[in-house]
């Protein structure tokens, strides 16, 4: 009986410690901080099934006041030089009556990305109608 009780306790402990993709009750500024890191700048690498560096796209996030600047870093054809494209300034969406994060990054030009999941090490977004996963560098 004691062994079964211990098993149940361990099971619930593991279940409680599992990391959710998008925890409930997260604030929009917490999402912006996760994206831009502790120092205010962070690079995320796209998860690709290829070892070719030409396939590896990176996103660069920089916290600017109450927004984040987002740039895309692409390796050149020879993988020696990098090409950086500024994608725009965005804000994490929030409910109007509170600061709770809803589900997206809204750019100043009206474009948006849906955030499917975020932790300090993993980002999953819907961008251009396809899901893309990134890992923190």
Coordinates of C-alpha atoms in Angstrom, one line a residue:
X1 CA 0.0 0.0 0.0
X2 CA 2.8 2.4 0.9
X3 CA 4.5 1.7 -2.5
X4 CA 1.3 2.6 -4.4
X5 CA 0.9 5.8 -2.4
X6 CA 4.5 6.8 -3.2
X7 CA 3.9 6.0 -6.9
X8 CA 0.8 8.2 -7.0
X9 CA 2.7 11.0 -5.3
X10 CA 5.6 10.8 -7.7
X11 CA 3.2 10.7 -10.7
X12 CA 1.4 13.9 -9.6
X13 CA 4.8 15.6 -8.8
X14 CA 6.0 14.8 -12.4
X15 CA 2.7 15.9 -13.8
X16 CA 2.8 19.2 -11.9
X17 CA 6.4 19.9 -13.0
X18 CA 5.8 19.3 -16.7
X19 CA 6.3 22.4 -18.8
X20 CA 3.3 23.7 -20.7
X21 CA 3.7 25.3 -24.1
X22 CA 1.7 28.4 -23.1
X23 CA 0.9 28.7 -19.4
X24 CA -2.4 30.3 -18.5
X25 CA -2.3 33.7 -16.9
X26 CA 1.0 34.8 -18.6
X27 CA 1.2 38.6 -19.1
X28 CA 2.0 40.2 -22.5
X29 CA 5.2 41.8 -21.1
X30 CA 6.4 38.4 -19.9
X31 CA 6.1 37.1 -23.4
X32 CA 8.1 40.0 -24.7
X33 CA 10.7 39.4 -22.0
X34 CA 10.9 35.6 -22.9
X35 CA 11.4 36.6 -26.6
X36 CA 14.1 39.1 -25.9
X37 CA 15.8 37.4 -23.1
X38 CA 17.2 38.7 -19.8
X39 CA 19.6 41.1 -21.5
X40 CA 17.0 42.6 -23.8
X41 CA 18.3 40.8 -26.9
X42 CA 18.0 37.1 -27.9
X43 CA 18.5 35.0 -31.0
X44 CA 16.3 32.1 -31.8
X45 CA 17.3 29.4 -34.3
X46 CA 14.8 27.7 -36.6
X47 CA 14.5 24.0 -36.0
X48 CA 15.4 22.4 -39.4
X49 CA 15.9 18.8 -40.5
X50 CA 19.0 19.7 -42.5
X51 CA 22.6 20.1 -41.5
X52 CA 23.1 22.7 -44.3
X53 CA 23.8 26.1 -42.7
X54 CA 21.9 27.8 -45.7
X55 CA 18.7 26.3 -44.3
X56 CA 19.2 27.7 -40.8
X57 CA 17.2 30.9 -40.3
X58 CA 17.4 32.8 -37.1
X59 CA 15.2 35.4 -35.5
X60 CA 16.7 38.3 -33.5
X61 CA 14.5 40.0 -30.9
X62 CA 15.4 43.2 -29.1
X63 CA 13.3 44.8 -26.4
X64 CA 12.7 48.5 -27.2
X65 CA 10.6 50.3 -24.6
X66 CA 7.3 48.5 -24.5
X67 CA 7.8 46.7 -27.9
X68 CA 10.1 44.3 -29.5
X69 CA 12.1 44.8 -32.8
X70 CA 12.3 41.6 -34.8
X71 CA 14.9 40.9 -37.5
X72 CA 15.5 37.7 -39.5
X73 CA 19.1 36.6 -39.9
X74 CA 19.7 34.5 -43.1
X75 CA 23.1 32.8 -43.9
X76 CA 24.5 33.7 -47.3
X77 CA 24.9 31.2 -50.1
X78 CA 28.4 30.3 -48.8
X79 CA 27.4 30.5 -45.1
X80 CA 30.2 33.0 -44.5
X81 CA 28.2 36.2 -44.6
X82 CA 24.9 36.9 -42.9
X83 CA 22.0 38.8 -44.4
X84 CA 19.8 40.6 -41.8
X85 CA 16.3 41.7 -42.7
X86 CA 14.3 43.9 -40.3
X87 CA 10.8 42.5 -40.0
X88 CA 9.3 45.2 -37.9
X89 CA 8.3 46.3 -34.4
X90 CA 5.7 44.2 -32.6
X91 CA 3.8 44.0 -29.4
X92 CA 2.5 40.9 -27.6
X93 CA -1.3 41.0 -27.8
X94 CA -3.3 41.4 -24.6
X95 CA -6.9 41.6 -23.4
X96 CA -8.1 45.2 -23.3
X97 CA -9.3 45.0 -19.7
X98 CA -6.1 43.3 -18.4
X99 CA -2.4 42.8 -19.3
X100 CA -2.9 39.0 -19.9
X101 CA -1.4 37.7 -23.1
X102 CA -3.9 36.5 -25.7
X103 CA -2.1 34.6 -28.5
X104 CA -0.1 36.7 -31.0
X105 CA 2.6 39.2 -31.9
X106 CA 1.1 42.2 -33.6
X107 CA 3.4 44.2 -35.9
X108 CA 3.0 48.0 -36.4
X109 CA 2.1 47.4 -40.1
X110 CA -0.9 45.2 -39.1
X111 CA 0.8 41.8 -39.7
X112 CA 0.7 39.2 -36.9
X113 CA 2.2 35.9 -35.9
X114 CA 0.3 33.5 -33.7
X115 CA 2.3 32.2 -30.7
X116 CA 1.5 28.5 -30.3
X117 CA 4.0 28.0 -27.5
X118 CA 6.8 29.7 -25.7
X119 CA 9.2 29.0 -22.9
X120 CA 12.7 30.4 -22.2
X121 CA 14.2 27.9 -24.6
X122 CA 11.5 27.1 -27.2
X123 CA 9.3 29.2 -29.4
X124 CA 6.6 27.9 -31.7
X125 CA 4.8 30.3 -34.0
X126 CA 2.4 30.3 -36.9
X127 CA 4.0 32.5 -39.5
X128 CA 2.9 32.8 -43.1
X129 CA 0.3 30.1 -42.5
X130 CA 2.9 27.5 -41.4
X131 CA 4.1 26.4 -38.0
X132 CA 7.7 27.1 -37.3
X133 CA 9.6 26.0 -34.2
X134 CA 12.7 27.9 -32.9
X135 CA 15.2 27.1 -30.1
X136 CA 17.0 29.7 -28.1
X137 CA 20.7 30.1 -28.9

